[in-house]
Short mmCIF file of the C-alpha atoms (twelve columns), coordinates in Angstrom:
data_MODEL
# 
_entry.id   MODEL 
# 
loop_
_atom_site.group_PDB 
_atom_site.id 
_atom_site.type_symbol 
_atom_site.label_atom_id 
_atom_site.label_alt_id 
_atom_site.label_comp_id 
_atom_site.label_asym_id 
_atom_site.label_seq_id 
_atom_site.Cartn_x 
_atom_site.Cartn_y 
_atom_site.Cartn_z 
_atom_site.pdbx_PDB_model_num 
ATOM 1   C CA . MET A 1   -61.486 25.566  80.816 1 
ATOM 2   C CA . ILE A 2   -61.728 24.836  84.549 1 
ATOM 3   C CA . TYR A 3   -65.250 23.422  84.039 1 
ATOM 4   C CA . ALA A 4   -63.968 21.136  81.247 1 
ATOM 5   C CA . LEU A 5   -61.142 19.871  83.467 1 
ATOM 6   C CA . ALA A 6   -63.546 19.252  86.347 1 
ATOM 7   C CA . LEU A 7   -65.977 17.455  84.045 1 
ATOM 8   C CA . THR A 8   -63.184 15.284  82.625 1 
ATOM 9   C CA . ALA A 9   -62.024 14.408  86.157 1 
ATOM 10  C CA . ALA A 10  -65.590 13.565  87.226 1 
ATOM 11  C CA . ILE A 11  -66.096 11.295  84.225 1 
ATOM 12  C CA . ALA A 12  -62.786 9.550   84.867 1 
ATOM 13  C CA . ALA A 13  -63.612 9.075   88.566 1 
ATOM 14  C CA . ALA A 14  -67.047 7.679   87.743 1 
ATOM 15  C CA . SER A 15  -65.496 5.013   85.545 1 
ATOM 16  C CA . LEU A 16  -63.017 3.844   88.184 1 
ATOM 17  C CA . PRO A 17  -63.805 0.904   90.471 1 
ATOM 18  C CA . ALA A 18  -65.538 1.734   93.737 1 
ATOM 19  C CA . ALA A 19  -63.432 1.692   96.883 1 
ATOM 20  C CA . GLY A 20  -62.652 -1.910  97.743 1 
ATOM 21  C CA . ALA A 21  -63.562 -3.153  94.251 1 
ATOM 22  C CA . GLU A 22  -60.916 -4.445  91.911 1 
ATOM 23  C CA . ALA A 23  -60.463 -3.292  88.365 1 
ATOM 24  C CA . ALA A 24  -60.699 -5.798  85.573 1 
ATOM 25  C CA . ALA A 25  -57.717 -8.053  85.065 1 
ATOM 26  C CA . VAL A 26  -56.879 -8.806  81.450 1 
ATOM 27  C CA . VAL A 27  -55.161 -12.085 80.661 1 
ATOM 28  C CA . THR A 28  -53.967 -12.204 77.081 1 
ATOM 29  C CA . SER A 29  -52.864 -15.379 75.355 1 
ATOM 30  C CA . PRO A 30  -50.412 -16.975 76.033 1 
ATOM 31  C CA . GLU A 31  -50.257 -15.637 79.616 1 
ATOM 32  C CA . ALA A 32  -51.068 -18.184 82.302 1 
ATOM 33  C CA . LEU A 33  -54.668 -18.282 83.470 1 
ATOM 34  C CA . PRO A 34  -55.109 -17.314 87.136 1 
ATOM 35  C CA . SER A 35  -54.750 -20.315 89.428 1 
ATOM 36  C CA . VAL A 36  -57.555 -19.090 91.700 1 
ATOM 37  C CA . HIS A 37  -61.071 -18.655 90.328 1 
ATOM 38  C CA . ASP A 38  -62.364 -16.014 92.738 1 
ATOM 39  C CA . ARG A 39  -63.650 -13.497 90.185 1 
ATOM 40  C CA . PRO A 40  -65.947 -14.007 87.202 1 
ATOM 41  C CA . ARG A 41  -64.127 -14.833 83.971 1 
ATOM 42  C CA . VAL A 42  -65.184 -13.642 80.532 1 
ATOM 43  C CA . PHE A 43  -63.741 -15.144 77.355 1 
ATOM 44  C CA . LEU A 44  -63.557 -12.573 74.545 1 
ATOM 45  C CA . GLY A 45  -64.276 -14.891 71.635 1 
ATOM 46  C CA . GLY A 46  -65.069 -13.942 68.106 1 
ATOM 47  C CA . SER A 47  -63.620 -12.418 65.016 1 
ATOM 48  C CA . ILE A 48  -59.885 -11.901 64.904 1 
ATOM 49  C CA . ASP A 49  -59.205 -13.379 61.442 1 
ATOM 50  C CA . MET A 50  -55.426 -13.426 61.835 1 
ATOM 51  C CA . GLY A 51  -55.548 -9.788  62.991 1 
ATOM 52  C CA . SER A 52  -57.550 -8.439  60.049 1 
ATOM 53  C CA . ALA A 53  -60.854 -8.054  61.967 1 
ATOM 54  C CA . PRO A 54  -61.403 -4.833  63.951 1 
ATOM 55  C CA . ASP A 55  -60.017 -5.007  67.501 1 
ATOM 56  C CA . TRP A 56  -63.441 -5.103  69.136 1 
ATOM 57  C CA . GLN A 57  -61.862 -6.845  72.147 1 
ATOM 58  C CA . ARG A 58  -60.144 -3.576  73.052 1 
ATOM 59  C CA . GLN A 59  -63.541 -1.823  73.127 1 
ATOM 60  C CA . VAL A 60  -64.978 -4.474  75.451 1 
ATOM 61  C CA . ILE A 61  -61.925 -4.360  77.711 1 
ATOM 62  C CA . GLU A 62  -62.218 -0.580  77.951 1 
ATOM 63  C CA . ALA A 63  -65.960 -0.766  78.692 1 
ATOM 64  C CA . LEU A 64  -65.476 -3.388  81.435 1 
ATOM 65  C CA . ARG A 65  -62.266 -2.026  82.959 1 
ATOM 66  C CA . ALA A 66  -63.992 -0.982  86.191 1 
ATOM 67  C CA . GLU A 67  -65.667 -4.379  86.710 1 
ATOM 68  C CA . ASP A 68  -64.389 -6.976  89.177 1 
ATOM 69  C CA . VAL A 69  -63.733 -9.513  86.430 1 
ATOM 70  C CA . VAL A 70  -61.004 -11.425 84.632 1 
ATOM 71  C CA . LEU A 71  -61.111 -10.849 80.872 1 
ATOM 72  C CA . LEU A 72  -59.585 -13.661 78.836 1 
ATOM 73  C CA . ASN A 73  -58.352 -12.219 75.539 1 
ATOM 74  C CA . PRO A 74  -57.187 -14.604 72.801 1 
ATOM 75  C CA . ARG A 75  -55.987 -11.757 70.528 1 
ATOM 76  C CA . ARG A 76  -52.200 -11.938 70.789 1 
ATOM 77  C CA . PRO A 77  -50.175 -8.821  70.038 1 
ATOM 78  C CA . ASP A 78  -47.231 -11.043 69.082 1 
ATOM 79  C CA . TRP A 79  -49.150 -13.334 66.691 1 
ATOM 80  C CA . ASN A 80  -46.999 -14.405 63.749 1 
ATOM 81  C CA . PRO A 81  -48.953 -15.318 60.605 1 
ATOM 82  C CA . LYS A 82  -45.981 -17.443 59.519 1 
ATOM 83  C CA . TRP A 83  -46.819 -19.994 62.231 1 
ATOM 84  C CA . LYS A 84  -48.347 -22.968 60.495 1 
ATOM 85  C CA . PRO A 85  -51.854 -23.913 61.672 1 
ATOM 86  C CA . GLU A 86  -50.690 -27.411 62.502 1 
ATOM 87  C CA . ALA A 87  -50.604 -29.315 65.779 1 
ATOM 88  C CA . SER A 88  -46.835 -29.757 65.399 1 
ATOM 89  C CA . GLU A 89  -46.258 -25.967 65.363 1 
ATOM 90  C CA . PRO A 90  -45.381 -25.122 69.011 1 
ATOM 91  C CA . GLU A 91  -46.779 -21.574 69.154 1 
ATOM 92  C CA . PHE A 92  -49.914 -22.530 67.245 1 
ATOM 93  C CA . ARG A 93  -50.496 -25.435 69.660 1 
ATOM 94  C CA . ARG A 94  -49.859 -23.109 72.610 1 
ATOM 95  C CA . GLN A 95  -52.519 -20.694 71.293 1 
ATOM 96  C CA . VAL A 96  -55.153 -23.366 70.713 1 
ATOM 97  C CA . GLU A 97  -54.535 -24.999 74.085 1 
ATOM 98  C CA . TRP A 98  -54.726 -21.604 75.814 1 
ATOM 99  C CA . GLU A 99  -58.048 -20.834 74.102 1 
ATOM 100 C CA . LEU A 100 -59.544 -24.221 75.009 1 
ATOM 101 C CA . ALA A 101 -58.480 -23.860 78.660 1 
ATOM 102 C CA . ALA A 102 -59.725 -20.256 78.811 1 
ATOM 103 C CA . LEU A 103 -63.088 -21.212 77.290 1 
ATOM 104 C CA . ASP A 104 -63.537 -24.046 79.764 1 
ATOM 105 C CA . SER A 105 -62.690 -21.822 82.734 1 
ATOM 106 C CA . ALA A 106 -64.914 -18.910 81.632 1 
ATOM 107 C CA . ASP A 107 -68.160 -18.097 83.394 1 
ATOM 108 C CA . VAL A 108 -69.259 -16.058 80.360 1 
ATOM 109 C CA . VAL A 109 -68.273 -16.614 76.726 1 
ATOM 110 C CA . ILE A 110 -68.925 -13.664 74.476 1 
ATOM 111 C CA . LEU A 111 -68.746 -14.176 70.735 1 
ATOM 112 C CA . TYR A 112 -68.752 -11.316 68.270 1 
ATOM 113 C CA . LEU A 113 -68.850 -12.526 64.676 1 
ATOM 114 C CA . ALA A 114 -67.974 -9.405  62.693 1 
ATOM 115 C CA . PRO A 115 -69.567 -8.597  59.340 1 
ATOM 116 C CA . GLY A 116 -67.222 -9.441  56.483 1 
ATOM 117 C CA . SER A 117 -65.290 -11.978 58.536 1 
ATOM 118 C CA . GLN A 118 -65.386 -15.758 58.398 1 
ATOM 119 C CA . SER A 119 -64.056 -16.607 61.864 1 
ATOM 120 C CA . PRO A 120 -63.920 -20.405 61.517 1 
ATOM 121 C CA . VAL A 121 -62.339 -20.880 64.943 1 
ATOM 122 C CA . SER A 122 -65.102 -18.817 66.546 1 
ATOM 123 C CA . LEU A 123 -67.689 -21.013 64.838 1 
ATOM 124 C CA . LEU A 124 -65.926 -24.049 66.321 1 
ATOM 125 C CA . GLU A 125 -65.994 -22.392 69.752 1 
ATOM 126 C CA . LEU A 126 -69.693 -21.616 69.339 1 
ATOM 127 C CA . GLY A 127 -70.346 -25.280 68.577 1 
ATOM 128 C CA . LEU A 128 -68.310 -26.423 71.569 1 
ATOM 129 C CA . HIS A 129 -70.177 -24.151 74.008 1 
ATOM 130 C CA . ALA A 130 -73.630 -23.764 72.440 1 
ATOM 131 C CA . ARG A 131 -75.234 -25.941 75.125 1 
ATOM 132 C CA . SER A 132 -73.273 -24.511 78.048 1 
ATOM 133 C CA . GLY A 133 -75.569 -21.573 78.825 1 
ATOM 134 C CA . LYS A 134 -72.467 -19.356 78.980 1 
ATOM 135 C CA . VAL A 135 -72.599 -17.820 75.488 1 
ATOM 136 C CA . VAL A 136 -73.684 -14.278 74.633 1 
ATOM 137 C CA . LEU A 137 -73.650 -13.828 70.863 1 
ATOM 138 C CA . LEU A 138 -73.462 -10.841 68.540 1 
ATOM 139 C CA . CYS A 139 -73.761 -11.825 64.870 1 
ATOM 140 C CA . PRO A 140 -74.787 -8.792  62.793 1 
ATOM 141 C CA . PRO A 141 -75.951 -8.911  59.187 1 
ATOM 142 C CA . GLY A 142 -72.966 -9.355  56.904 1 
ATOM 143 C CA . PHE A 143 -71.416 -12.300 58.729 1 
ATOM 144 C CA . TRP A 144 -70.969 -14.951 56.056 1 
ATOM 145 C CA . ARG A 145 -72.827 -17.764 57.903 1 
ATOM 146 C CA . LYS A 146 -75.315 -15.663 59.865 1 
ATOM 147 C CA . GLY A 147 -78.194 -18.009 58.999 1 
ATOM 148 C CA . ASN A 148 -76.381 -21.009 60.450 1 
ATOM 149 C CA . VAL A 149 -75.451 -19.029 63.558 1 
ATOM 150 C CA . ASP A 150 -79.006 -17.729 64.085 1 
ATOM 151 C CA . ILE A 151 -80.555 -21.183 63.717 1 
ATOM 152 C CA . THR A 152 -78.003 -22.715 66.085 1 
ATOM 153 C CA . GLY A 153 -78.603 -19.905 68.570 1 
ATOM 154 C CA . GLU A 154 -82.359 -20.479 68.467 1 
ATOM 155 C CA . ARG A 155 -81.995 -24.249 68.830 1 
ATOM 156 C CA . TYR A 156 -79.765 -24.032 71.916 1 
ATOM 157 C CA . GLY A 157 -81.272 -20.970 73.597 1 
ATOM 158 C CA . ILE A 158 -78.210 -18.773 73.136 1 
ATOM 159 C CA . THR A 159 -78.715 -15.155 74.114 1 
ATOM 160 C CA . GLN A 160 -78.246 -13.053 70.988 1 
ATOM 161 C CA . VAL A 161 -77.832 -9.287  71.034 1 
ATOM 162 C CA . GLU A 162 -77.984 -6.683  68.273 1 
ATOM 163 C CA . SER A 163 -75.035 -4.379  69.028 1 
ATOM 164 C CA . LEU A 164 -71.704 -4.141  70.802 1 
ATOM 165 C CA . ASP A 165 -73.363 -1.943  73.459 1 
ATOM 166 C CA . GLU A 166 -75.959 -4.678  74.101 1 
ATOM 167 C CA . LEU A 167 -73.171 -7.289  74.221 1 
ATOM 168 C CA . ILE A 168 -71.398 -5.253  76.895 1 
ATOM 169 C CA . ALA A 169 -74.622 -4.682  78.872 1 
ATOM 170 C CA . GLU A 170 -75.526 -8.394  78.835 1 
ATOM 171 C CA . THR A 171 -71.969 -9.283  79.814 1 
ATOM 172 C CA . ARG A 172 -72.191 -6.939  82.807 1 
ATOM 173 C CA . LYS A 173 -75.396 -8.666  83.939 1 
ATOM 174 C CA . ARG A 174 -73.814 -12.085 83.628 1 
ATOM 175 C CA . VAL A 175 -70.645 -10.975 85.401 1 
ATOM 176 C CA . ALA A 176 -72.746 -9.722  88.323 1 
ATOM 177 C CA . ALA A 177 -74.627 -13.039 88.511 1 
ATOM 178 C CA . ALA A 178 -71.393 -15.049 88.285 1 
ATOM 179 C CA . GLY A 179 -69.858 -12.879 90.998 1 
ATOM 180 C CA . ARG A 180 -72.786 -13.632 93.308 1 
ATOM 181 C CA . ARG A 181 -72.416 -17.372 92.628 1 
ATOM 182 C CA . LEU A 182 -68.676 -17.263 93.339 1 
ATOM 183 C CA . LYS A 183 -69.216 -15.359 96.603 1 
ATOM 184 C CA . ALA A 184 -71.858 -17.896 97.643 1 
ATOM 185 C CA . GLY A 185 -69.397 -20.692 96.924 1 
ATOM 186 C CA . ASN A 186 -71.387 -22.347 94.117 1 
# 
């Protein structure tokens, strides 16, 4: 029992930020984006499908919680499916404008297109940022337009990974590189 408690404490300590490092900050729509861009920003784009897709964002947030990063999460806990997807709907507009601003401010855009989902907004976001060099893409078999996504990824040199673990690992690499650029003032 004592060994198990010690092991649990050691694992928990190993996953905490190092002394002087900051833990990940999570900004969830519609919260204001940070006014200062002094830490790498990662947009958690991909399948939500009005809340019916698995909450993969939570897994990524948990995996990156010890990183010195700002995670931009478009999955709103207060989303109301009764909001009309029209520009005149105030909360819908607020969501779309938040996502566009978060995407533009991100140093890394991860997109996970879940099998069985359609994710039309994520496809739009992929198109908007395909040439940016910021996208890391996970599109497993079973995503309804995987062929289109794969061809687009090849055409624009998008880094594609095969699993959520690989998505997290590639994101960590990109966060480290973005952190170095920010510290150098570029």
